[in-house]
Each structure stands twice: as structure tokens, then as C-alpha cells.
Amino acid sequence: MQVRHAAAIALILLTSGCRRDGSAPPSTLGADVPLHLEEHLASARVEGSAVPKELPKAVEWKFDRPTGWKTVVPLVPWSAPASVRQTGGVLRVELTEANRRRRTLHGGAYVELPGWNREDWAFLIVRARSSGELGAMTIGFNLRRQVEDIEGGPFVLQGASATLINDGAVHDYLLRADWAGWESREEPLRELGLTLTSQAPAALEILSISLVPKEARYAEAPAGVVTEPRDALYRRSLYGHAPGKLTWRVRVPEGGRLDFGLGVLREDAPVAFRVLADGKAVFEESYAKKTVWGQRSVDLSRHAGRTVDLTLEAAGRTGSVALWSAPTLSGRPAGGDRPPNVLLYVIDAGGAEYTSAYGYNRRTTPNLERLATEGALFEKAYSNSSWSKPSTTSFMTGLHHTVLGGYRNPDDPLPPKASTMAELLHAAGYQTGVFTSNAWCGSLSSLDRGVDNLVESISGANSASSEELQRAFWRWREAYPGRPWWVHFQVTDVHWPWEPEAPVAGTFLSATERQAFADMEHRLAVANGVSGRSWGLRAPGQVFEKAGIDRKAYFQGVRGSFDEAMAYADLQLGALVDRLKATGEWDNTLLIVYADHGDWPGLGYFDAWDPFQRVPYINPYLTRVPLVVVWPR
């Protein structure tokens, strides 16, 4: 069987009871599967919760007077600053050949900020017109001050991006200002910058830039549903304004409990949160921490089998925003077959060609081998792309990359009409979680839609992402123990830099060999004035000759590092399965192990550089992926 979408299996098996149009299930679902209150806002009774008349003002820069915007100076010596000047009431940012780094021109502008709190701001609106062949515009806060090694590249800002429209007309670009993936999340905002990319000389004329505060995001309606980050944790949340009440008529299941998080926008305006069942308070707390979610649970078991008015109430300063993150009513199902939990475990860049489960001559994946004997291993599964974003959005929707728009720019959003696996299953009552260290598989690809709990960044080593993400998963299960659940893991253990992790470190590459490999990497970059894993792995033979490096020795280092990373990812997959068994979750969990694509190390197995190996579907190392499906029931 040839399978090109993991979603083709997942959606067939899992959504037979889902409403394909995404409409909300009836509230009686609360008796059998978790009831997501935010999915039923339309049926709630809303009292009070009026939008305040006075809202904090946006900060706006117009360019008919001095503003302090200036050019970003690159951190690497081989790229010049872009031309940035105010003229004729616009801020003109121009890229020329002097700004070229390899195939792309880079440059940008920035302005100093007075140390604002990042949590206060929602989005940036840039009004501009572009000419030439401009590609993406990226916003970011806080310039990087140094590059610790040559791998750092020229980028001094990182954040959300938008594709520029090069028709000479004025367009408004909306970019998220609270993306939780920035490394310096707790630092005050010192600078705001814009970075442009282009394939050829081009210019952007900016008419105005507006930084919009969070409160404005909640001014469109008295109550609504948003996805908000707190301490790098995204939660699908209900919001309302104080004073106000949201009331649903629900049937409480056996062992009923309500799990939710508390959130506010301002620490100088605490919100008094209350939960009431038939008018009687079952929970009360004043909350004022705007940087973290306050996770709470209410025992409703004494109301089991009854239909009650369940009310979420907020009081405090008039107009204050109250956030109820992922408010979920759950309990013990009343007998019969339960829908299966669904665990989609994606080993990012973990191509099938490097796994012993698919015949690779090193024992890199013993746990995957064991799982394959318990389920089904698909021998001819292929990814829809050679990189994460188009591949992940494809298997999350069951639609080919071309159908989804082709992504002229990596930050183009997923079309709203393309339903995701998370949206379909959330609408059917599933609790949904995404745990990844690759933001292309989360908010940067619109794959936060329908997700109760999203983690898309880690604090530790990239090569040990699976261990940290699994800890986050178990914290979520403790806070939201209802069933069924759907979870998408996308771990980056097998992504660069392939650092050794215990206990697999040294299995395929000794400490001496690893140091020699690191030295070769550095020499390659210095000798050729460029850096980056994918470039090095695809480089022609003369690049290695220029650096005085034996190409075969280099790829032996690549192979050992990559194989250890794969072995670590496999070890952690086994640990997750073992814990699911220990907690009793395994017997009713459908496991799908997949990869979004392979990686370039396979090119090192060829004696000579073959340009045709760059064509993804001729290169199985890039596109052939593992697909193992296990359902103990």
C-alpha cells in the first residue's frame, strides 16, 4: 500500500462520528465525552460583559516627521545594511545587491522602545506598498547583540512574518506581536524591527506602523474565543468583560469535574472569578498574574446525573478582560465502547531510510521495530514535501500542498476552509493538545486552530526535545484528565545540531570523532563564508576541497550524529508508550508514528555529487518516511 498522508488513515478511522462542517455538538456531549464550553458560546446566556468605551491607544509611527527609525546592521561581515530613509512621508527600505547573502537579499529597519512589557501587545499593523520582488516581511523585538559562532547567520530579529504583495498598491499587513516562540520572552521590549527578504533588488515604502495593545483584540464583542499565550503555553480560551456572566445548561456526568485556567491582561486590575452551579458558588478566586495561566479544577460530582445552569462569572474593574482557558466539563463515561485516544507522534526529519525498522543497518529504532510487530508498518509512505510546514499542514488536513496554496512564503497562513484534524476531533468532543519544538507545526502554520493546549517551544536542548515535551504532555493530562484525547507530538531530536544525549551518546560516534566532526563543520563555514546544515550537506565536492576536508570523513560524522539522534528519539518514544501502559491509557489509544520528511545525510552515501539528488522525489532520504499504526484494541 502506498500512503502519502498520515491524515488519510487518521481521518478515516477517527472522524466517522464527527460533524464534517465543524458545527458544535449538542451540550449533552458533556455526559459522555469532554464538553468544551468555548465551542458552545452561541448557546450561552451572556449577561453584562460590556466592551469598555475607553481602551488603551495604539502606538503609531507616521513618517511625515522624524521618528527615529534606522537601519539594522547585520551581525556578519559579508552583508551590508539596507538603505533606510524617510522621504515624502514614507519610510523607504531598499535592498540592493550589497545586501545579498547567497541567493537572498536581507535587510531591515528598527526603532528603539522604552522597555515595554511584551505581554501588553497583541499585533502590529504595517501599511505599506512594495515594488520589485520582495518576499517576506518579518517583525521582531530586541536586536541580537552578537553571534556566538558562524552558524548564527545574519538575522538579528526573529518573529512572525507576512508575504508582501508586489503590485505597487497600498496594503495593510497584520502580524502577531505576542508570538511565544521568541527566546527572550521575559525581557522588556527594547527595539521593534522589520526585516525584509527578496530575490532581487526591491524596495518597501511604509506609510505607517501601529503597535496595538491586547485590550483592542477583545473590543469586537462582549464575549468570544481566542488563543492566548502565557509563559510559552498557548490555550484556547473564552473571554468576557467584567462584570459579566456566561451561563450554559448542561448535564453533569458521573464523576463530573470542570477544568479551566485563569488569565488576565493587567496586573493592576485583578479579576474575581466565580463558578456557579444553579446559582450557588462552587469556586471563587481573585486572580492578577498576567504572565501565567492559573490552572484550576472544580468537583461537580455531587451534581452527577442532573441538568444544571453552569455559570462562569467575572467581576472587577469595569471592562477588565477575564480569560477562561480551555474550560472543559468531563467525567466517567457510562459504559460501552469509548472513542479511542489518538496519539500522532511525528519524529521531525526522521526519514525511514535511517530506521532499523525499515532495514537500516544500524539498530537505531528498536522500539519502533517492537511497535511494528504489534500493529501495521507501511512500507511505501512518502511525505508531501521536504520541509516541515507544507508537509505538516498537508497531513493535518489531508490536502496536498498545491491545494493549500503553495506557500509563496513560509509564513503564509493555512486557508480557513481547510479543516484540520484538531478542529474535527475537538468539535467531536476530544480534548486536543499539540506538543512540538517546531513552530511551523503550530501557530506559524495556523495549526493552533481547534487546539486546547499548544506548546511549540522548549527551554532545553533541541536534541532532547522529546523528553521535555513529554513532561508537558503529562502535566496537561494531570490538569485535564478527561477522555478521549487527541495529541500531536512533533519532536525535533533528529534536527540539527544532533548533540549527544545520554544514554545513547557515543553509540555510533566517539567523543574524539564528534570533536573532529565539529571542527570540520566550522572549517567548512569559515572557508566558504556561509553556514547552515542543509547547505553543508548539499554542497558540491569543491567546497570540501577548498576547506581541506575529506568529504567521506565529513559524512561519516554526519551519519554517526544523525543516527544517535534517531536512537534517542526512539528511546523516548518507547518511554512514552511504557508510561501510557502504566497509567492504563494504552489499551484504548490509537498510535500513529510518522515523520514529516527525511533529511540530507543520505547524500553522503553517494561517491559523487549528483545534482538530480536534489529533486525530492528522486531522493528517498528526503521523502520516504516511517508510518506505523498501532491500536491495541
XYZ file of C-alpha atoms in Angstrom:
633
model
C 0.000 0.000 0.000
C 1.281 3.464 -0.836
C 0.323 6.160 1.682
C 1.096 9.833 1.112
C -0.897 11.315 4.009
C -0.980 10.188 7.611
C -4.280 12.077 7.731
C -5.728 9.671 5.192
C -5.606 6.973 7.865
C -6.319 9.149 10.863
C -9.378 10.862 9.455
C -10.921 7.652 8.118
C -10.536 5.854 11.443
C -11.372 8.706 13.731
C -13.935 11.044 12.277
C -16.802 8.753 11.396
C -18.775 10.388 14.184
C -17.511 13.945 13.593
C -19.511 16.704 12.006
C -17.574 17.456 8.845
C -18.876 21.017 8.714
C -17.265 21.746 12.107
C -20.587 22.580 13.795
C -20.659 22.231 17.558
C -22.078 19.066 19.066
C -25.039 19.378 21.453
C -24.321 20.188 25.093
C -25.397 16.687 26.131
C -21.998 15.567 24.932
C -20.877 16.577 28.370
C -22.380 13.355 29.677
C -20.223 11.088 27.508
C -17.137 12.927 26.241
C -15.447 16.153 27.354
C -17.606 19.209 26.784
C -15.690 22.278 25.583
C -17.665 25.282 26.767
C -15.978 27.633 24.288
C -17.368 25.500 21.425
C -20.862 26.400 22.653
C -20.612 30.137 23.154
C -23.528 30.660 20.757
C -25.839 28.729 23.114
C -24.653 30.511 26.264
C -26.643 33.215 28.031
C -24.469 36.339 28.200
C -25.174 38.898 30.915
C -23.220 42.126 31.304
C -19.732 41.768 29.810
C -19.882 45.090 28.007
C -16.908 46.276 25.980
C -15.386 49.325 27.729
C -15.737 52.661 25.995
C -12.179 53.733 26.786
C -9.419 51.461 25.524
C -5.632 51.896 25.580
C -4.433 53.636 22.436
C -2.248 52.040 19.809
C 1.277 53.399 19.375
C 1.596 54.735 15.846
C 4.549 55.847 13.754
C 3.901 58.110 10.745
C 6.730 59.304 8.585
C 5.901 62.902 7.791
C 8.089 63.850 10.756
C 11.256 62.407 12.379
C 10.597 59.041 14.067
C 13.950 57.541 14.998
C 13.698 54.510 12.666
C 17.117 53.451 11.360
C 18.827 50.607 9.526
C 19.570 47.238 11.087
C 23.281 46.447 10.970
C 23.894 42.750 10.141
C 25.947 40.701 12.555
C 28.011 39.023 9.837
C 30.676 40.702 7.707
C 29.509 39.583 4.259
C 26.246 41.560 4.118
C 25.802 45.351 4.116
C 22.982 47.245 5.911
C 19.918 48.058 3.841
C 19.216 51.632 2.796
C 16.660 53.159 5.210
C 15.461 56.760 4.878
C 12.388 58.902 5.411
C 11.273 60.704 2.297
C 7.962 62.070 1.032
C 6.034 60.944 4.116
C 7.163 57.286 3.921
C 9.889 55.144 5.434
C 11.706 53.643 2.449
C 13.629 50.398 2.999
C 15.633 49.425 -0.080
C 17.515 46.198 -0.773
C 20.350 46.093 -3.309
C 22.977 43.575 -4.388
C 25.101 44.774 -1.470
C 22.585 43.067 0.840
C 22.877 39.644 -0.770
C 23.715 36.572 1.278
C 23.922 33.595 -1.064
C 20.643 33.569 -3.020
C 18.670 36.106 -0.969
C 18.860 39.806 -0.155
C 18.315 40.689 3.519
C 17.882 43.985 5.342
C 15.663 45.905 7.708
C 14.879 48.851 9.943
C 14.232 49.282 13.660
C 13.226 51.819 16.296
C 14.080 51.950 19.987
C 11.356 51.239 22.581
C 11.223 52.302 26.252
C 11.315 48.791 27.757
C 7.650 47.826 27.394
C 6.191 44.517 28.560
C 5.718 42.094 25.672
C 2.514 40.700 27.190
C 0.765 44.072 26.726
C 0.729 43.964 22.926
C -1.414 41.952 20.519
C -0.382 42.705 16.953
C 1.357 45.080 14.574
C -0.279 46.738 11.570
C 2.078 47.820 8.795
C 0.616 49.944 5.972
C 2.969 49.786 3.003
C 3.455 49.395 -0.723
C 6.183 47.276 -2.239
C 7.980 47.151 -5.566
C 10.319 44.642 -7.128
C 10.386 41.036 -5.923
C 10.077 41.369 -2.161
C 9.245 38.115 -0.422
C 8.587 38.216 3.315
C 8.415 40.898 5.989
C 9.295 39.674 9.489
C 8.739 41.597 12.709
C 10.773 41.097 15.837
C 11.696 42.650 19.135
C 15.139 43.175 20.662
C 18.118 43.097 18.335
C 20.593 40.289 18.825
C 23.857 41.727 20.118
C 26.308 39.072 18.981
C 26.757 35.877 17.035
C 28.441 33.259 19.179
C 29.658 31.254 16.184
C 29.435 31.323 12.443
C 26.203 29.323 12.490
C 24.391 32.424 13.772
C 23.844 33.869 10.321
C 22.773 37.443 9.553
C 19.417 37.516 11.302
C 19.144 39.977 14.154
C 15.367 39.852 14.531
C 13.005 36.882 14.605
C 9.244 36.677 14.854
C 6.038 36.487 12.844
C 6.099 37.122 9.078
C 3.819 38.096 6.223
C 4.084 37.701 2.450
C 4.384 41.063 0.685
C 2.180 41.862 -2.311
C 4.268 43.435 -5.063
C 1.622 45.273 -7.080
C 2.554 48.844 -6.137
C -0.710 49.357 -4.218
C -1.010 50.158 -0.504
C -1.805 47.143 1.702
C -2.270 46.629 5.432
C -0.294 43.723 6.930
C -1.374 42.276 10.283
C 1.377 40.473 12.230
C 1.122 38.830 15.631
C 3.172 40.655 18.271
C 2.805 38.132 21.096
C 4.241 35.046 19.418
C 5.561 32.941 22.297
C 8.497 31.473 20.408
C 10.929 34.323 20.972
C 13.898 33.289 23.036
C 13.839 36.383 25.268
C 10.188 36.234 26.297
C 10.713 37.798 29.727
C 12.920 40.683 28.601
C 11.398 44.164 28.238
C 10.959 45.334 24.671
C 13.985 47.467 23.774
C 13.575 47.598 19.990
C 10.949 46.913 17.348
C 12.215 45.950 13.911
C 11.184 44.824 10.448
C 13.324 42.532 8.278
C 12.771 42.112 4.516
C 13.871 39.417 2.102
C 13.998 39.455 -1.678
C 15.481 37.549 -4.599
C 16.409 40.736 -6.478
C 16.770 44.481 -5.730
C 13.472 45.855 -4.407
C 12.004 48.434 -2.020
C 9.238 48.773 0.549
C 7.627 52.147 1.261
C 5.985 52.156 4.702
C 3.234 54.718 5.267
C 2.562 53.867 8.922
C 3.221 51.284 11.632
C 0.846 50.683 14.553
C 1.511 48.556 17.631
C -1.888 47.564 19.027
C -2.432 46.714 22.723
C -4.066 43.488 23.858
C -7.295 45.141 25.008
C -8.149 46.110 21.439
C -8.263 42.442 20.469
C -11.220 41.956 22.832
C -13.183 45.036 21.770
C -15.058 43.424 18.896
C -17.607 41.554 21.058
C -18.679 41.255 24.724
C -17.509 37.614 24.694
C -15.575 35.424 22.311
C -12.950 32.723 21.747
C -9.235 33.389 21.275
C -5.934 31.535 21.504
C -3.665 33.239 24.021
C -0.074 32.501 25.126
C 1.116 32.654 28.721
C 4.687 31.633 29.550
C 5.049 29.972 26.113
C 1.854 27.941 26.616
C -0.967 28.645 24.159
C -4.507 27.990 25.363
C -7.802 28.129 23.519
C -9.784 30.472 25.764
C -13.133 32.067 26.387
C -13.079 35.759 27.170
C -15.569 38.143 28.686
C -15.533 41.562 30.325
C -16.118 42.346 33.983
C -18.722 42.489 35.309
C -20.293 39.687 33.339
C -21.675 36.156 33.307
C -21.716 33.312 30.786
C -24.270 30.546 31.532
C -24.862 27.145 29.891
C -27.485 24.486 30.557
C -25.514 21.244 30.908
C -25.949 17.677 32.099
C -23.249 16.728 34.589
C -21.762 13.236 34.074
C -20.736 10.752 36.759
C -17.559 11.973 38.423
C -18.141 15.380 36.869
C -15.381 17.998 37.059
C -14.737 21.340 35.414
C -11.107 22.102 34.475
C -10.012 25.542 33.339
C -7.256 28.130 33.505
C -7.487 31.721 34.711
C -5.954 34.617 32.808
C -5.970 38.413 32.901
C -4.464 41.208 30.828
C -3.466 43.641 33.580
C -1.892 43.048 36.963
C -3.182 46.399 38.270
C -6.782 45.232 37.735
C -7.418 41.835 39.399
C -10.450 39.865 38.259
C -12.680 37.977 40.694
C -13.532 34.653 39.018
C -16.532 32.598 40.170
C -18.097 29.322 39.009
C -21.743 28.720 39.937
C -23.965 25.643 39.634
C -27.648 26.592 39.723
C -26.706 29.943 41.218
C -24.556 28.554 44.054
C -20.830 29.312 44.042
C -18.581 26.240 43.739
C -15.396 28.232 43.037
C -14.178 31.754 43.849
C -10.751 33.359 43.358
C -9.263 36.772 42.676
C -6.500 36.491 40.060
C -3.981 39.059 38.775
C -0.998 37.212 37.230
C -0.915 38.161 33.576
C 2.170 36.123 32.594
C 0.985 32.635 33.609
C -2.201 30.606 33.493
C -3.740 29.776 36.860
C -4.794 26.149 36.416
C -7.872 25.184 38.471
C -10.390 22.326 38.848
C -13.869 22.173 40.370
C -15.500 18.968 41.626
C -19.069 18.732 40.288
C -19.665 15.075 41.158
C -22.433 15.914 43.640
C -24.472 17.158 40.659
C -23.914 13.930 38.687
C -26.880 12.953 36.502
C -28.522 16.361 36.921
C -29.023 19.173 34.434
C -27.820 22.457 35.896
C -27.129 26.057 34.941
C -23.326 26.309 34.871
C -22.128 29.901 35.126
C -18.704 31.492 34.643
C -18.738 34.904 36.301
C -16.137 37.692 36.328
C -16.119 40.805 38.496
C -13.667 43.645 38.909
C -12.786 46.932 37.266
C -15.420 47.670 34.614
C -14.253 46.430 31.230
C -11.425 44.252 32.551
C -10.877 41.182 30.370
C -11.358 37.780 32.023
C -9.890 34.712 30.302
C -11.158 31.181 30.972
C -8.661 28.917 29.219
C -9.918 25.591 27.840
C -12.985 25.327 30.166
C -13.815 21.620 29.937
C -16.536 19.584 31.636
C -15.671 15.880 31.839
C -16.404 12.776 33.897
C -16.528 8.994 33.805
C -18.268 7.621 30.702
C -21.311 5.453 31.380
C -20.148 2.098 29.991
C -19.971 0.930 26.407
C -17.158 1.417 23.944
C -15.297 4.653 24.398
C -13.828 6.540 21.433
C -10.093 5.854 21.256
C -7.485 8.328 22.328
C -5.392 9.331 19.317
C -1.645 9.868 19.539
C 0.038 11.185 16.389
C 3.759 11.007 17.123
C 5.857 12.735 14.461
C 9.642 12.362 14.520
C 10.571 15.550 12.710
C 13.126 14.832 9.924
C 13.180 11.146 10.923
C 13.229 9.549 7.475
C 12.512 5.837 7.081
C 15.872 5.239 5.381
C 17.641 5.793 8.734
C 15.482 3.475 10.845
C 16.276 -0.152 11.565
C 12.536 -0.797 11.443
C 12.870 -0.235 7.685
C 16.065 -2.250 7.252
C 18.767 0.326 8.026
C 21.977 -1.494 9.000
C 22.327 0.214 12.391
C 19.930 -0.561 15.257
C 18.572 2.977 15.546
C 14.886 2.199 16.270
C 14.348 -0.953 18.345
C 11.169 0.473 19.931
C 9.674 1.272 16.548
C 10.506 -2.289 15.474
C 8.635 -3.633 18.508
C 5.619 -1.393 17.841
C 5.535 -2.501 14.212
C 5.106 -6.129 15.336
C 2.062 -5.044 17.379
C 0.435 -3.074 14.553
C 0.943 -2.253 10.884
C 4.070 -0.909 9.192
C 3.525 0.819 5.851
C 6.446 0.151 3.527
C 5.781 2.899 0.985
C 4.805 6.062 2.844
C 6.022 9.372 1.412
C 5.909 12.949 2.650
C 4.327 15.688 0.593
C 7.322 17.985 0.996
C 10.955 18.023 2.035
C 10.380 20.543 4.852
C 8.084 20.838 7.819
C 5.439 23.450 7.110
C 3.922 22.210 3.824
C 4.280 18.586 4.885
C 2.662 19.052 8.311
C -0.245 21.145 7.056
C -0.809 18.546 4.347
C -1.128 15.547 6.658
C -3.084 17.616 9.189
C -5.732 18.439 6.568
C -5.499 15.503 4.128
C -4.951 18.057 1.327
C -1.987 18.363 -0.993
C 0.395 21.293 -0.700
C -0.783 22.748 -4.017
C -4.420 22.681 -2.878
C -3.466 24.650 0.242
C -1.993 27.485 -1.807
C 1.607 26.509 -2.392
C 3.068 28.824 0.288
C 4.937 31.515 -1.620
C 6.299 32.494 1.782
C 6.915 30.125 4.723
C 4.629 32.198 6.956
C 1.548 32.141 4.739
C -1.456 31.005 6.806
C -3.445 27.837 6.301
C -6.655 28.601 4.341
C -9.582 28.992 6.793
C -11.741 26.487 4.897
C -9.163 23.719 5.263
C -10.328 21.817 8.346
C -7.553 20.349 10.466
C -7.509 17.062 12.340
C -7.563 19.014 15.623
C -10.632 21.026 14.603
C -12.588 17.959 13.518
C -11.870 15.993 16.677
C -12.284 18.973 19.009
C -15.757 19.510 17.573
C -16.489 15.826 18.333
C -15.600 16.283 21.995
C -11.931 15.323 22.005
C -9.506 17.175 24.229
C -6.749 18.363 21.917
C -3.081 19.050 22.575
C -0.033 19.836 20.438
C 3.482 19.415 21.820
C 6.244 20.445 19.457
C 9.563 22.250 19.366
C 8.950 23.336 15.774
C 6.641 26.348 15.483
C 5.985 25.538 11.790
C 3.807 22.762 13.230
C 1.869 25.176 15.462
C 0.864 28.817 15.400
C 3.123 29.815 12.476
C 1.089 27.469 10.252
C -2.360 28.179 11.765
C -2.250 24.705 13.319
C -3.273 26.146 16.682
C -6.862 26.058 15.397
C -9.005 23.677 17.447
C -6.190 23.054 19.945
C -6.884 23.326 23.677
C -3.244 23.284 24.712
C -0.278 24.177 22.479
C 3.408 24.012 23.375
C 5.640 24.990 20.441
C 8.940 25.925 22.063
C 11.282 24.378 24.600
C 13.762 25.744 27.118
C 16.288 22.915 26.884
C 18.373 21.305 24.166
C 16.777 20.751 20.767
C 18.304 17.268 20.646
C 16.397 16.332 23.828
C 13.077 17.921 22.847
C 11.022 14.738 23.236
C 11.769 14.401 26.950
C 10.746 17.998 27.707
C 7.636 17.804 25.521
C 6.554 14.565 27.177
C 6.774 16.234 30.589
C 4.492 18.992 29.253
C 2.071 16.347 27.957
C 1.788 14.634 31.333
C 1.240 17.991 33.080
C -1.615 18.617 30.666
C -3.121 15.177 31.321
C -2.997 15.863 35.049
C -4.787 19.184 34.575
C -7.287 17.800 32.020
C -7.751 14.067 32.764
C -10.938 13.644 30.691
C -11.096 11.263 27.738
C -10.890 10.915 24.800
C -7.904 12.998 23.837
C -6.084 13.721 20.582
C -2.416 14.697 20.790
C 0.071 15.672 18.133
C 3.721 15.353 19.132
C 6.349 16.692 16.737
C 9.754 16.247 18.321
C 12.969 17.689 16.890
C 15.537 15.338 18.425
C 16.620 14.420 14.889
C 17.006 18.043 13.788
C 20.366 19.803 13.845
C 22.561 20.196 15.924
C 22.382 16.443 16.744
C 24.089 16.881 20.099
C 24.853 13.686 22.052
C 22.259 12.832 24.701
C 22.573 10.200 27.410
C 22.299 7.261 27.356
C 22.815 6.953 23.571
C 25.779 9.354 23.335
C 28.799 7.509 21.982
C 26.797 4.663 20.465
C 27.775 5.483 16.881
C 30.286 8.335 17.289
C 33.044 8.526 19.892
C 33.884 11.760 21.672
C 37.020 12.104 19.554
C 35.112 11.530 16.324
C 32.424 14.006 17.370
C 35.002 16.709 18.054
C 36.614 16.063 14.668
C 33.194 16.400 13.011
C 32.536 19.714 14.808
C 35.916 21.021 13.649
C 35.083 20.110 10.045
C 31.759 21.944 10.296
C 33.496 25.091 11.476
C 36.205 24.896 8.805
C 33.575 24.486 6.088
C 31.793 27.631 7.219
C 34.943 29.745 7.587
C 36.450 28.669 4.265
C 33.295 29.346 2.261
C 31.789 32.286 4.119
C 28.447 30.556 4.591
C 26.903 28.291 7.163
C 23.918 26.088 7.767
C 23.338 22.366 7.978
C 21.320 21.909 4.793
C 23.822 23.897 2.744
C 26.763 21.867 4.050
C 25.027 18.560 3.378
C 24.182 19.553 -0.193
C 27.491 21.247 -1.003
C 29.471 20.065 -4.062
C 32.874 18.450 -3.770
C 34.894 21.616 -4.454
C 33.515 23.181 -1.261
C 35.135 20.416 0.789
C 38.331 20.674 -1.219
C 38.523 24.411 -0.525
C 38.252 23.752 3.208
C 40.740 20.873 3.077
C 38.174 18.347 4.326
C 37.702 14.730 3.320
C 34.091 14.560 2.160
C 33.635 10.930 3.181
C 35.004 11.626 6.662
C 32.603 14.546 6.982
C 29.614 12.418 6.096
C 30.684 9.682 8.467
C 30.424 12.335 11.195
C 27.029 13.356 9.858
C 25.871 9.747 9.852
C 27.015 8.995 13.413
C 25.494 12.199 14.822
C 22.216 11.679 12.994
C 21.931 8.022 13.990
C 22.463 8.842 17.673
C 19.739 11.474 17.438
C 17.397 8.913 15.880
C 18.231 6.381 18.592
C 17.421 8.972 21.271
C 14.082 9.816 19.641
C 13.235 6.109 19.512
C 14.212 5.651 23.164
C 11.856 8.442 24.233
C 9.033 7.061 22.090
C 9.418 3.773 23.960
C 9.359 5.598 27.291
C 6.073 7.310 26.359
C 4.441 4.021 25.374
C 5.629 2.399 28.603
C 4.103 5.177 30.696
C 0.823 5.019 28.777
C 0.702 1.328 29.643
C 1.488 2.011 33.302
C -1.339 4.570 33.554
C -3.894 2.362 31.804
C -4.217 4.705 28.792
C -2.518 2.435 26.266
C -5.261 -0.142 25.717
C -7.605 2.487 24.265
C -5.045 4.627 22.430
C -4.535 4.601 18.677
C -0.861 5.362 17.998
C 0.348 6.701 14.650
C 4.125 7.152 14.282
C 5.130 9.255 11.315
C 7.732 11.738 10.052
C 7.143 14.977 8.188
C 10.155 14.331 5.906
C 13.631 12.843 5.916
C 16.936 14.682 5.841
C 20.031 15.300 3.725
C 22.616 12.969 5.334
C 21.773 10.319 2.757
C 23.510 12.368 0.068
C 26.809 11.476 1.703
C 26.363 7.853 0.656
C 26.924 8.811 -2.994
C 30.502 8.881 -4.246
C 29.974 11.931 -6.442
C 27.739 14.950 -6.212
C 24.661 14.287 -8.296
C 22.508 17.400 -8.926
C 19.485 15.216 -9.604
C 19.571 14.006 -5.997
C 18.298 17.476 -5.072
C 14.961 16.595 -6.695
C 12.980 15.462 -3.634
C 11.071 12.553 -5.141
C 14.238 11.103 -6.639
C 15.846 11.231 -3.218
C 14.216 8.724 -0.834
C 16.341 10.051 2.041
C 14.225 13.211 1.916
C 10.762 11.866 1.222
C 10.367 8.254 2.339
C 9.023 8.309 5.901
C 8.073 5.749 8.543
C 4.386 5.091 9.114
C 3.442 2.667 11.876
C -0.115 2.347 13.205
C -0.904 0.503 16.454
C -4.280 0.106 18.151
C -4.216 -2.436 20.999
C -7.992 -2.816 20.932
